[in-house]
Coordinates of C-alpha atoms in Angstrom, one line a residue:
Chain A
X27 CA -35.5 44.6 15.0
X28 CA -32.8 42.7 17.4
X29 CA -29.4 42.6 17.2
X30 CA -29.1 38.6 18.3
X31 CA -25.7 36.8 19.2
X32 CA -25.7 33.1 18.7
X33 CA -23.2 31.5 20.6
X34 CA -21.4 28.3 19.0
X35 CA -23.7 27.9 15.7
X36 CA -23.0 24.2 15.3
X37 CA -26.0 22.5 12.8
X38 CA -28.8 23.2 15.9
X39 CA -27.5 26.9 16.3
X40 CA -27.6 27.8 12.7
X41 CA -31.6 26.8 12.8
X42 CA -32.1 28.8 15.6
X43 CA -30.0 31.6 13.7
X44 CA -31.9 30.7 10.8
X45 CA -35.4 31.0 12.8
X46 CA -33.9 34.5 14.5
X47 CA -33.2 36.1 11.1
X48 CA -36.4 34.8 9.9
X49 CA -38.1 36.7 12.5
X50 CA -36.7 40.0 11.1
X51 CA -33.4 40.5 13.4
X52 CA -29.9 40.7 12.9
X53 CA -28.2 37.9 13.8
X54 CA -24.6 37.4 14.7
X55 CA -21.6 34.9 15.8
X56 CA -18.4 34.8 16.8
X57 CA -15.9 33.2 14.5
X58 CA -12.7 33.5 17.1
X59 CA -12.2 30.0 17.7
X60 CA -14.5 28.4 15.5
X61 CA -13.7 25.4 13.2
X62 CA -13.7 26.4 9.4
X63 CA -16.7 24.2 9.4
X64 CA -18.9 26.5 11.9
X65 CA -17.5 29.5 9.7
X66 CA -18.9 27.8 6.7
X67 CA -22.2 27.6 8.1
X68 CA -22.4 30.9 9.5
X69 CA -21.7 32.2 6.3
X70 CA -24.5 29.7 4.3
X71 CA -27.2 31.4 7.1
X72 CA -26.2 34.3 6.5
X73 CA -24.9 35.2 10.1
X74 CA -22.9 38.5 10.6
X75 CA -19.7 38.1 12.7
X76 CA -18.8 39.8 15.3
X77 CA -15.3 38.6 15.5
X78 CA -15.3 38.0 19.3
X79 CA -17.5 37.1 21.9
X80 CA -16.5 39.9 23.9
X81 CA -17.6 42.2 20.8
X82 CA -20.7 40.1 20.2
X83 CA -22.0 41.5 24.1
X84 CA -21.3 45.1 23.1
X85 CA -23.2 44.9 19.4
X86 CA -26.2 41.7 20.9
X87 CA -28.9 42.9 23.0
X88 CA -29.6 39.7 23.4
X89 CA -27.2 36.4 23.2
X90 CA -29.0 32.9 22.7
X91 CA -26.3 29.9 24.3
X92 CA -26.3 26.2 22.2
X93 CA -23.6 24.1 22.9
X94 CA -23.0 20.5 24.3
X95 CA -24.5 20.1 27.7
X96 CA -20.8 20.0 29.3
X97 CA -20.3 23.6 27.7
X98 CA -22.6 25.4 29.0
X99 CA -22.0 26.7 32.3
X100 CA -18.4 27.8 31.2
X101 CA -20.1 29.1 27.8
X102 CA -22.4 31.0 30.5
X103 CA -19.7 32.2 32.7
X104 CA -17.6 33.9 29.7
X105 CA -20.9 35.8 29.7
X106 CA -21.2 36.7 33.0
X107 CA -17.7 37.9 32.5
X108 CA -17.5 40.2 30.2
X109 CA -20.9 42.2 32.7
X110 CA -22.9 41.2 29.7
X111 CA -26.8 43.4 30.8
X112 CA -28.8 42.5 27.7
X113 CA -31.3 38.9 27.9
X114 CA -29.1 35.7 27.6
X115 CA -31.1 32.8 26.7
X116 CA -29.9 29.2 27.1
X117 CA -30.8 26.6 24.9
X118 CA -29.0 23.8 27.0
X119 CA -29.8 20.3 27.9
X120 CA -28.9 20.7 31.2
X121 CA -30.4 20.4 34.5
X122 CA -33.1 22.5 36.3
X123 CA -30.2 22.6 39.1
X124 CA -27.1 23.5 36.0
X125 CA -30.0 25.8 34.9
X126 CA -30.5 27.8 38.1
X127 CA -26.7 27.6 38.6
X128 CA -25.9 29.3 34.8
X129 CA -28.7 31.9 35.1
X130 CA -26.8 32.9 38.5
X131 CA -23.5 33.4 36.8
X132 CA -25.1 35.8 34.3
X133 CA -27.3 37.5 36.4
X134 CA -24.9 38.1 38.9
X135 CA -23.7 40.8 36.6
X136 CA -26.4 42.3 35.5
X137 CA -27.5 40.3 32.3
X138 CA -31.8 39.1 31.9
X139 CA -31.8 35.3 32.0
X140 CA -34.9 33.0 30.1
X141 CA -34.2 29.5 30.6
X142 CA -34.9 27.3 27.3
X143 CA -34.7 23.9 25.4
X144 CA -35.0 22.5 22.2
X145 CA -36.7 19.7 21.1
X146 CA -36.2 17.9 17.9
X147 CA -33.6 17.2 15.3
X148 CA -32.7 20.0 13.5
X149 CA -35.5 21.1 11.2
X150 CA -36.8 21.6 7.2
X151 CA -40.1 23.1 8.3
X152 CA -42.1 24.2 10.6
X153 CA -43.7 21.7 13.0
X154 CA -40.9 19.6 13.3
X155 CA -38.7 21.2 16.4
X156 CA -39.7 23.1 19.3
X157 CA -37.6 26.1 21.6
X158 CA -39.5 26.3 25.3
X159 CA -39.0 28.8 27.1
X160 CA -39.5 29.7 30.3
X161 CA -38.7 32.6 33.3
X162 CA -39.9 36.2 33.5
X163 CA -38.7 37.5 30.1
X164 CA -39.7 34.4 28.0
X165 CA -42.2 36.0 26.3
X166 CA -39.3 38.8 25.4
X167 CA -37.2 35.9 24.6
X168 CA -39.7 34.1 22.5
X169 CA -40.2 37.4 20.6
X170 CA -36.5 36.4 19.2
X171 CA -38.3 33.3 17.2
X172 CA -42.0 34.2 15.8
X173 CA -41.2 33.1 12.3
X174 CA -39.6 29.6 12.4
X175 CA -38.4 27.3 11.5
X176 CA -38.6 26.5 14.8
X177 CA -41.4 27.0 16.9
X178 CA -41.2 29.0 20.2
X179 CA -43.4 28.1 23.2
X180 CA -43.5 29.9 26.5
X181 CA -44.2 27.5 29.6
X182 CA -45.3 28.5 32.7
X183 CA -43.1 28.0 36.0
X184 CA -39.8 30.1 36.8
X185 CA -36.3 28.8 35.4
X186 CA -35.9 25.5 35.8
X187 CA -39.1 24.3 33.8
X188 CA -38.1 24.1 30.2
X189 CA -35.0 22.4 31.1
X190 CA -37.0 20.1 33.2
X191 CA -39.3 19.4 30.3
X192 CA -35.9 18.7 28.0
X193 CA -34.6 16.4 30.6
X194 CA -38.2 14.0 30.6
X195 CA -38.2 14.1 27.2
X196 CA -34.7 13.0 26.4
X197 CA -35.0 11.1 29.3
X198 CA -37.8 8.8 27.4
X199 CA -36.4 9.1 23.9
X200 CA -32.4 8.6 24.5
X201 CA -32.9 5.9 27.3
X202 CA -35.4 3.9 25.2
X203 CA -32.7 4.3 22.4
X204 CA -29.7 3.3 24.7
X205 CA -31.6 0.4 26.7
X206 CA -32.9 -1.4 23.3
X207 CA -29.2 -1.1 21.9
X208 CA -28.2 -2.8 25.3
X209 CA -30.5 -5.2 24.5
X210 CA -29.0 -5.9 21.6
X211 CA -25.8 -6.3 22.6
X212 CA -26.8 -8.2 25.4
X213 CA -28.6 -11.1 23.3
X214 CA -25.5 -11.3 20.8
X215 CA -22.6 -11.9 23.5
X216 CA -25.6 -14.6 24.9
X217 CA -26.0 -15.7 21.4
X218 CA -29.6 -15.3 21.0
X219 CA -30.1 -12.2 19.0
X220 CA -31.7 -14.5 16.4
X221 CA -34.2 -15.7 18.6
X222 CA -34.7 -12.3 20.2
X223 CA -35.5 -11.5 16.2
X224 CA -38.0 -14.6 15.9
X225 CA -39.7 -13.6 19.0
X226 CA -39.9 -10.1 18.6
X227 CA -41.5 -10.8 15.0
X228 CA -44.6 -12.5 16.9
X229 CA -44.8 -10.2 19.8
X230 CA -42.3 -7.1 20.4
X231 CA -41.1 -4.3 18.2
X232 CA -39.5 -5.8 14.8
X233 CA -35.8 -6.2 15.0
X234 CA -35.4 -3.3 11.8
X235 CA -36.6 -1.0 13.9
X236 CA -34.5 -1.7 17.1
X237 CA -31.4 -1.3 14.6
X238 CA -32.9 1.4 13.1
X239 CA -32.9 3.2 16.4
X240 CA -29.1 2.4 16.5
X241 CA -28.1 3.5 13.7
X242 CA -29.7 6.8 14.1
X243 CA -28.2 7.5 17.6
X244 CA -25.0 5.8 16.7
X245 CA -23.5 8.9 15.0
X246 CA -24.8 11.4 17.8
X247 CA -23.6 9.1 20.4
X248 CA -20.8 11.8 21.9
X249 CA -23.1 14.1 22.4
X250 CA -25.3 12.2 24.4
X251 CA -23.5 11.3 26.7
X252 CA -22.8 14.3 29.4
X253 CA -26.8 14.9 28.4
X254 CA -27.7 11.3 30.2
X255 CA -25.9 12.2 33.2
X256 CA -27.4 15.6 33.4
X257 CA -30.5 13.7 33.6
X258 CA -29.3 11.7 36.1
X259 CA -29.1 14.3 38.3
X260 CA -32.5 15.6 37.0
X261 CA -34.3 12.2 38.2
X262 CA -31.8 12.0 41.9
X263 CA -32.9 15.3 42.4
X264 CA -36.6 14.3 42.4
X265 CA -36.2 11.0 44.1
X266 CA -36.5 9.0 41.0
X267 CA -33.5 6.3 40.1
X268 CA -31.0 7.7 38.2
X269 CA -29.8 4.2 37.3
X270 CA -31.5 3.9 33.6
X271 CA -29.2 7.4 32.1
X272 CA -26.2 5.8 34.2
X273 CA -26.9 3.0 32.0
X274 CA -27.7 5.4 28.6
X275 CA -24.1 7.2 28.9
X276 CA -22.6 4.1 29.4
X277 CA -24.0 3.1 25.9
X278 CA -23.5 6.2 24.5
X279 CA -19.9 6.0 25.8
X280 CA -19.3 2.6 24.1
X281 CA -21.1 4.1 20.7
X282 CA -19.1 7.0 20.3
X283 CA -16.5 6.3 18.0
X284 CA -19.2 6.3 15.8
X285 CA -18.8 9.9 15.4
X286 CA -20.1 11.8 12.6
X287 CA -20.6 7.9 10.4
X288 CA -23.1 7.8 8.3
X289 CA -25.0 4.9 8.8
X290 CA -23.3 2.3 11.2
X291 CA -24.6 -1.5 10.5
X292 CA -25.8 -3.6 13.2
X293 CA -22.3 -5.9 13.3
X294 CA -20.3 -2.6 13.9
X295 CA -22.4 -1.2 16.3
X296 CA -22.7 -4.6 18.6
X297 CA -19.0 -4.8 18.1
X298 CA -18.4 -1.2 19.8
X299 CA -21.1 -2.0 22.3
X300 CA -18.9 -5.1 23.6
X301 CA -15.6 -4.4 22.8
X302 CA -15.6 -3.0 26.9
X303 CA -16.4 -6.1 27.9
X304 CA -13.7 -7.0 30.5
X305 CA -11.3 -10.0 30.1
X306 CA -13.1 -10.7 34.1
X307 CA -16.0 -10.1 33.1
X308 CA -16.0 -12.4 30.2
X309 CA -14.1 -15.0 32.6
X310 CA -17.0 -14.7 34.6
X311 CA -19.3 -15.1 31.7
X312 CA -17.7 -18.6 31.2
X313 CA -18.6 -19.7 34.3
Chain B
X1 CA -49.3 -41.0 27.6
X2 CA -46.4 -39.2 30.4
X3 CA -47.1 -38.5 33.5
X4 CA -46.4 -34.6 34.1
X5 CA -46.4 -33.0 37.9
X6 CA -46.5 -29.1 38.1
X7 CA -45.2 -27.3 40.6
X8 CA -46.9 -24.2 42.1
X9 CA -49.4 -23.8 39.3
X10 CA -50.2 -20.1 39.4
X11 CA -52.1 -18.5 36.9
X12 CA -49.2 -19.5 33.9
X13 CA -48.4 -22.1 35.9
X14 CA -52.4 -23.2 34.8
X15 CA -52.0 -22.5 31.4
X16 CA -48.8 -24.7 30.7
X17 CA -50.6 -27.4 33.1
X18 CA -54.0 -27.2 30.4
X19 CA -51.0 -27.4 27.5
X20 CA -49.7 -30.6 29.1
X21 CA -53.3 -32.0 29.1
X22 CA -54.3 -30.8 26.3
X23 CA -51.5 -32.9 24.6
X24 CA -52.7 -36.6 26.1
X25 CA -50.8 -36.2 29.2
X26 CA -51.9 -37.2 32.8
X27 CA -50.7 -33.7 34.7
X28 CA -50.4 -33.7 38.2
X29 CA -50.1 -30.9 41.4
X30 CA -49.2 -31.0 44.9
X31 CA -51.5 -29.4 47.3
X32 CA -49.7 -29.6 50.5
X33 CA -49.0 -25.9 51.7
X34 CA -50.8 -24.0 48.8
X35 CA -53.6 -21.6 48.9
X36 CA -57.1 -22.3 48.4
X37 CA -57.3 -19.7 45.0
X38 CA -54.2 -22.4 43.7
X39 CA -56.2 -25.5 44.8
X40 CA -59.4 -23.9 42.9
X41 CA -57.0 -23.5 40.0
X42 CA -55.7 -26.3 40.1
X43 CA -59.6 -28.1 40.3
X44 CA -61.0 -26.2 37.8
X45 CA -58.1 -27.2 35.3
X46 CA -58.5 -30.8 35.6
X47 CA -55.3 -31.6 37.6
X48 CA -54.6 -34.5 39.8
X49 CA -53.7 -34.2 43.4
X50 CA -50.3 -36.0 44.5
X51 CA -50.9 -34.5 47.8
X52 CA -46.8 -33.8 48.5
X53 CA -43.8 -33.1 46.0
X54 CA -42.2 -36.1 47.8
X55 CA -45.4 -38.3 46.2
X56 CA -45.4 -36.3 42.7
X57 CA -41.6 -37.6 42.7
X58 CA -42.6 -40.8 42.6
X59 CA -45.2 -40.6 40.7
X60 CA -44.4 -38.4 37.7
X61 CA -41.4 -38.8 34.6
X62 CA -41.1 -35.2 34.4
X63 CA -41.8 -32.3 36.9
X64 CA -42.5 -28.8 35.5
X65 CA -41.7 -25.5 37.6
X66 CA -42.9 -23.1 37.4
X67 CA -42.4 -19.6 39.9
X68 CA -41.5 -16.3 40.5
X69 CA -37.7 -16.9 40.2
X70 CA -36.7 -15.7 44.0
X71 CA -38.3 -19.4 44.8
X72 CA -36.6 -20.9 41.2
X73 CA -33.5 -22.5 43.1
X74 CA -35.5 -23.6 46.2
X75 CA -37.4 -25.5 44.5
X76 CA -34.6 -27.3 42.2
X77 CA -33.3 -27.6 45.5
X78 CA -36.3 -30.4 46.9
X79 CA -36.3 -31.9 43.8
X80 CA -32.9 -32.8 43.7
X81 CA -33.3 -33.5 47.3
X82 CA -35.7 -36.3 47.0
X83 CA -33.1 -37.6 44.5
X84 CA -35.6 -37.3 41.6
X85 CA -34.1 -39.3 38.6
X86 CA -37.0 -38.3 36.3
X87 CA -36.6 -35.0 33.5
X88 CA -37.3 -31.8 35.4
X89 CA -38.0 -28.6 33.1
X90 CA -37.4 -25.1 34.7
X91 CA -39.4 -22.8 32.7
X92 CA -38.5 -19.6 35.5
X93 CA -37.2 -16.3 34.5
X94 CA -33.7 -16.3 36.0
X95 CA -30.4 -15.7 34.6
X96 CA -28.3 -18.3 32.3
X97 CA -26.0 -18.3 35.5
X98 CA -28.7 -19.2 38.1
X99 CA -30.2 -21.9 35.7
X100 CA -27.0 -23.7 35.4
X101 CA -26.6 -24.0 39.3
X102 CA -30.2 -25.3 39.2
X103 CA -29.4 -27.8 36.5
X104 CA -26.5 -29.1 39.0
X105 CA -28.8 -29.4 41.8
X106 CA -31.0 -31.8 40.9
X107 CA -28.8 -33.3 38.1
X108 CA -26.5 -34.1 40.7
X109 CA -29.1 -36.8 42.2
X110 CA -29.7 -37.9 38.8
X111 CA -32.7 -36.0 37.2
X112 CA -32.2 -35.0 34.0
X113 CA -32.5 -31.4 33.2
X114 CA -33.9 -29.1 30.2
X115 CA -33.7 -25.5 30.4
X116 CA -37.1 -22.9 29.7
X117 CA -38.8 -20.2 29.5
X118 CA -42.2 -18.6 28.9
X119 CA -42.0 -15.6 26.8
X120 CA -46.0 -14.0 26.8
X121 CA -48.6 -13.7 29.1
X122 CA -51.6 -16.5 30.5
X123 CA -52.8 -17.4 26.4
X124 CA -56.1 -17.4 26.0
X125 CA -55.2 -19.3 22.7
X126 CA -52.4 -20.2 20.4
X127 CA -50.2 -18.0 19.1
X128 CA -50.2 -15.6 22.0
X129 CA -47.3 -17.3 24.2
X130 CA -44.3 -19.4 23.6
X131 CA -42.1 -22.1 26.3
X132 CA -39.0 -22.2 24.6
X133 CA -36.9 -25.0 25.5
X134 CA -33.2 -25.9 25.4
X135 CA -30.2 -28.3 26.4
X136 CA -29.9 -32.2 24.9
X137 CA -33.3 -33.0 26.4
X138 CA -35.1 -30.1 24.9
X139 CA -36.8 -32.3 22.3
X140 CA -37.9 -34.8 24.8
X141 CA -39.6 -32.3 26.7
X142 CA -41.3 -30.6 24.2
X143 CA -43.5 -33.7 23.6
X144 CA -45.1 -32.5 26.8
X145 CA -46.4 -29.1 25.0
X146 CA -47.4 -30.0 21.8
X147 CA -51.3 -29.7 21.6
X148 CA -51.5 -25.7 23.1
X149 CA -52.5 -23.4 24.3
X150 CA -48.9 -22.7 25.1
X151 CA -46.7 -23.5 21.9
X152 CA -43.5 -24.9 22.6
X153 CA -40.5 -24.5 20.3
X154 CA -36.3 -26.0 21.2
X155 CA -33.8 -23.8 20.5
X156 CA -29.7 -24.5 19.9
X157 CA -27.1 -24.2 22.2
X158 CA -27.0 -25.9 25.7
X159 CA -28.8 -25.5 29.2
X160 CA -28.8 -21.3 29.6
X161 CA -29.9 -20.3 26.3
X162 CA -33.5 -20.5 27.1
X163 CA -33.0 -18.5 30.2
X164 CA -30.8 -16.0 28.7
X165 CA -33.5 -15.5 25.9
X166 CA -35.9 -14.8 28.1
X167 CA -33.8 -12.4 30.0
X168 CA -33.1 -10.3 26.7
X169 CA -37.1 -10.0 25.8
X170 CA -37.7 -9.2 29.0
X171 CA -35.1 -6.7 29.4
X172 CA -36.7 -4.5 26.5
X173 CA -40.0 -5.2 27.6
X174 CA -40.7 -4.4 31.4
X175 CA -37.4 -2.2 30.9
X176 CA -39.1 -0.1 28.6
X177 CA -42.0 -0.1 31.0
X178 CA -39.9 1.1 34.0
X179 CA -38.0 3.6 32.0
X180 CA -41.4 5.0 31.2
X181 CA -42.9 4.9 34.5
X182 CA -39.8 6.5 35.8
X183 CA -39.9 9.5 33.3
X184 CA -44.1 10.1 34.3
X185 CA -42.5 9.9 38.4
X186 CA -40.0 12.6 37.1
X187 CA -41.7 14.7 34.9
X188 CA -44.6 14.8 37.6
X189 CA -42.0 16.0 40.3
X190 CA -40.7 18.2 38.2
X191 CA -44.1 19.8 37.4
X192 CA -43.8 19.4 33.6
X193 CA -46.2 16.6 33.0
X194 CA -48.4 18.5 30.8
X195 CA -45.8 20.2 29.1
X196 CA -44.9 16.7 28.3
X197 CA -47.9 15.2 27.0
X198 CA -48.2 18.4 25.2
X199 CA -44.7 17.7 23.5
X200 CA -46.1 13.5 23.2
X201 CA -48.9 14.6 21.4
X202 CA -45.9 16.4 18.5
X203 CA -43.1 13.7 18.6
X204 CA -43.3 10.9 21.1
X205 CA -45.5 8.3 22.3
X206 CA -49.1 9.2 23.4
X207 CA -49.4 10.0 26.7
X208 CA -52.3 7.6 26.8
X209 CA -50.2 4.6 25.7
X210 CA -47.4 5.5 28.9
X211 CA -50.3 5.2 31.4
X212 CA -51.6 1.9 30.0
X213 CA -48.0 0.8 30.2
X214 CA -48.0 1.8 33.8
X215 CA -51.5 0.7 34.4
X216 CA -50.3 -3.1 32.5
X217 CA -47.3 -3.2 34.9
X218 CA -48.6 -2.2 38.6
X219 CA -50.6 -4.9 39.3
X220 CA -47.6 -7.4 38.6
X221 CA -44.8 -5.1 40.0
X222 CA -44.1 -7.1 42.7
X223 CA -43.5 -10.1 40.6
X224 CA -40.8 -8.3 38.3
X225 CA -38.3 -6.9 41.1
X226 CA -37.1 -10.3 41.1
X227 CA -36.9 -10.6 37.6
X228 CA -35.3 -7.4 37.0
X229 CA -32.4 -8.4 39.8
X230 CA -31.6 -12.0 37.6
X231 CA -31.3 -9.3 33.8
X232 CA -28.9 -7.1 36.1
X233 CA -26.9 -10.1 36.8
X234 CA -27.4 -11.7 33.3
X235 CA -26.1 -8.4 31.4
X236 CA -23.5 -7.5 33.7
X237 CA -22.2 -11.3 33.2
X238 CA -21.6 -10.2 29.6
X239 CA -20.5 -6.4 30.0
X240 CA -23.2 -4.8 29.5
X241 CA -24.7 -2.2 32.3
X242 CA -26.8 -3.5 34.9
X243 CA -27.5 -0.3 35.8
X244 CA -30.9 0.0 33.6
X245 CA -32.5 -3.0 35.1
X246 CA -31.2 -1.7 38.9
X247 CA -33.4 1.3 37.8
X248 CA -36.0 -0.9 36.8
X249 CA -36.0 -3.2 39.6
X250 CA -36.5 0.4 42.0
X251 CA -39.8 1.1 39.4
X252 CA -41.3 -1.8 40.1
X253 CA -40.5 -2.3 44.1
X254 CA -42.3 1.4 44.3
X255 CA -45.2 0.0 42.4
X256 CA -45.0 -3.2 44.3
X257 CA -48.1 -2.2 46.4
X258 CA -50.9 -2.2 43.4
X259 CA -50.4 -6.6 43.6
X260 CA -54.1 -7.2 42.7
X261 CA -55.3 -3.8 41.6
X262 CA -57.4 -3.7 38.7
X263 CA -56.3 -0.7 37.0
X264 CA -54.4 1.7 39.3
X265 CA -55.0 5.4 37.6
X266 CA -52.3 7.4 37.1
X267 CA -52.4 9.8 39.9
X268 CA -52.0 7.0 42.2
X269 CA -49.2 5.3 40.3
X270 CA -47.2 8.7 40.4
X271 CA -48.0 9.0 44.4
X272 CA -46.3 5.3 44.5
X273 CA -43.6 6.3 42.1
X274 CA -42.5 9.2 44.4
X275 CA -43.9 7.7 47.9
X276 CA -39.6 6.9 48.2
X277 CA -38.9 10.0 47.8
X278 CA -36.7 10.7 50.9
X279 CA -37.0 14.4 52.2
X280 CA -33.5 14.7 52.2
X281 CA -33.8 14.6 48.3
X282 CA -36.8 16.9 48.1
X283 CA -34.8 19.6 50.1
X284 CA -32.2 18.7 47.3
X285 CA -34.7 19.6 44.9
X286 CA -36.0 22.9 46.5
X287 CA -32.4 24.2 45.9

């Protein structure tokens, strides 16, 4: 048996919590800070609280990071910080570079560092949601997970891999998601979304699902965000454009507000989607 | 019975030539400064040989055109040079902007204009590809499309809404493609390729149906760069990011070389992908 911190337990963390305890450890958090909403959650997985973060490194011998992408090398740092020497894990969708940059922070000081990802929505079962994990210890680290429900993979390749693998996939799934909802609001301000919708029943994807794919990512716009830009500098760093994810946080930018709605229609959504069009820009539009 | 000149029948160029015979029409080309594979075309579709544009002016109530849209305003441009007064259709893939400075070029002279486009590939039969047509003299020119292969169909709103159309469907379409392509360059520079199929094969599309998409797109790469530049300038007209179709427009210039491949296989099409891959940015990526 561990003794297993979970930093920031928002809805992902508490099923990787939920997957740790599963796995016959103790599992922890921190509630200094927290909203009364984390706290509620903690307490419904059944999380033990170690009050502080500070406490959680002396009781942890092992602290698993998941936190918005713009978190996590300061989430990291605090780490490093406090000469933390047990095996941090990060769960981040950040880039192989953030990645190699974190693991320094912790290491510098003496902690063990795997370098992970999740994939998938948080999950009911099994099968659903993934945690690679990759660097020296990630068969350690992966020893943290065994009984779901998530599912722990090792990959091969030093730190940098899983991350890698995170940013490709989000990469494909968040900038398809972000260029059909340009798209969209492209064809209303032209005023052809209804033909788009005629011509896409004969040959293209059927407009239901296009909104569909809106309204899902809508409400989880925020987040995505500062993730499309760590994949910019994913795809820079390999030579590829980085121009699509530009693109995708710009969307995700624009979809924002939508913020923890529960279902935004297709109306709203365009709306937000041009409601940054420029007075200019829409001067030049008249043209 | 109308007399119908086509310019630069390419391959589509063929098919909406065959259309406009097919529905009682006599349909003429031009051969002067065109290759021996278009005058074969040309033969073997039944056509009639002005000789110059200059003669097809003369002789023809409507001229078609038809061309990658880099040559689109050019070509407007002789028309409404030999102060052509018949109806002259643009069915090119260029922005609602660009269209409407074509329409002033040769409606200046006194042509009359209808705007186009040809959503689908070279049909084999009906129901596979669609000239949409729009602007007051829409209807007029549908008459020269109405027996197939190509099906024509007018939509509302004045000269740009074709074009625009167009520019939406194929924003989603070869977008997607380049999106995808870009993710495969990536996640093969990254070293994670197999870690993503792996993850594909769970939640995402089949790896098998990303390399077709790649394999579908090379071998007409060189023809979209264009295309992509006109959606940049069509979505920026209207707010939305450019930046997707800038990515996109990078995709296919890199895949530009596989003009006339059969089937490029994926190894080579990630060798293109990351042949642009300065050294400056692989040092970046070795850090």
């Amino acid at each position: 048996m561990r003794k297993i911190g979970i930093l920031h337990p928002g809805q992902m963390g508490a099923a990787v919590a939920l997957t740790a305890k599963n796995s016959g450890h103790e599992v922890y958090w921190a509630s200094e800070g927290r909203s009364a909403e984390t706290s509620e959650r903690a307490r419904k997985t059944g999380l033990q609280d170690a009050g502080t973060t500070a406490r959680m490194s002396e009781i942890c011998d092992t602290i698993v990071g998941v936190c918005p992408p713009e978190f996590a090398e300061r989430m990291a740092d605090e780490i490093g910080a406090l000469s933390y020497r047990g095996l941090y894990v990060d769960l981040n969708a950040v880039s192989p570079e953030r990645v190699r940059r974190i693991a320094g922070l912790v290491t510098a000081n003496g902690a063990g560092f795997v370098d992970g990802c999740i994939i998938g929505q948080p999950p009911a079962g099994r099968g659903e949601t993934w945690i690679y994990l990759c660097g020296e210890r990630a068969v350690d680290a992966a020893g943290c997970f065994t009984e779901g429900p998530l599912e722990a993979e090792v990959i091969e390749g030093g730190i940098g891999q899983a991350s890698a693998l995170k940013m490709c996939f989000s990469a494909h799934a968040k900038g398809m998601a972000a260029l059909r909802a340009a798209v969209l609001g492209a064809a209303h301000q032209l005023g052809v979304l209804e033909d788009l919708e005629r011509q896409w029943s004969r040959s293209g994807p059927p407009m239901a699902q296009a909104v569909k794919s809106i309204e899902i990512t809508a409400p989880k716009a925020w987040r995505f965000i500062a993730e499309m830009q760590e994949i910019v500098e994913t795809f820079e760093s390999v030579g590829m454009p980085g121009d699509f994810h530009r693109g995708a946080a710009e969307i995700y930018r624009r979809l924002a507000p939508f913020k923890g709605t529960e279902k935004p229609d297709l109306a709203d959504a365009l709306l937000r989607l041009t409601l940054d069009v420029s007075p200019e820009l829409i001067a030049h539009r008249g043209k």
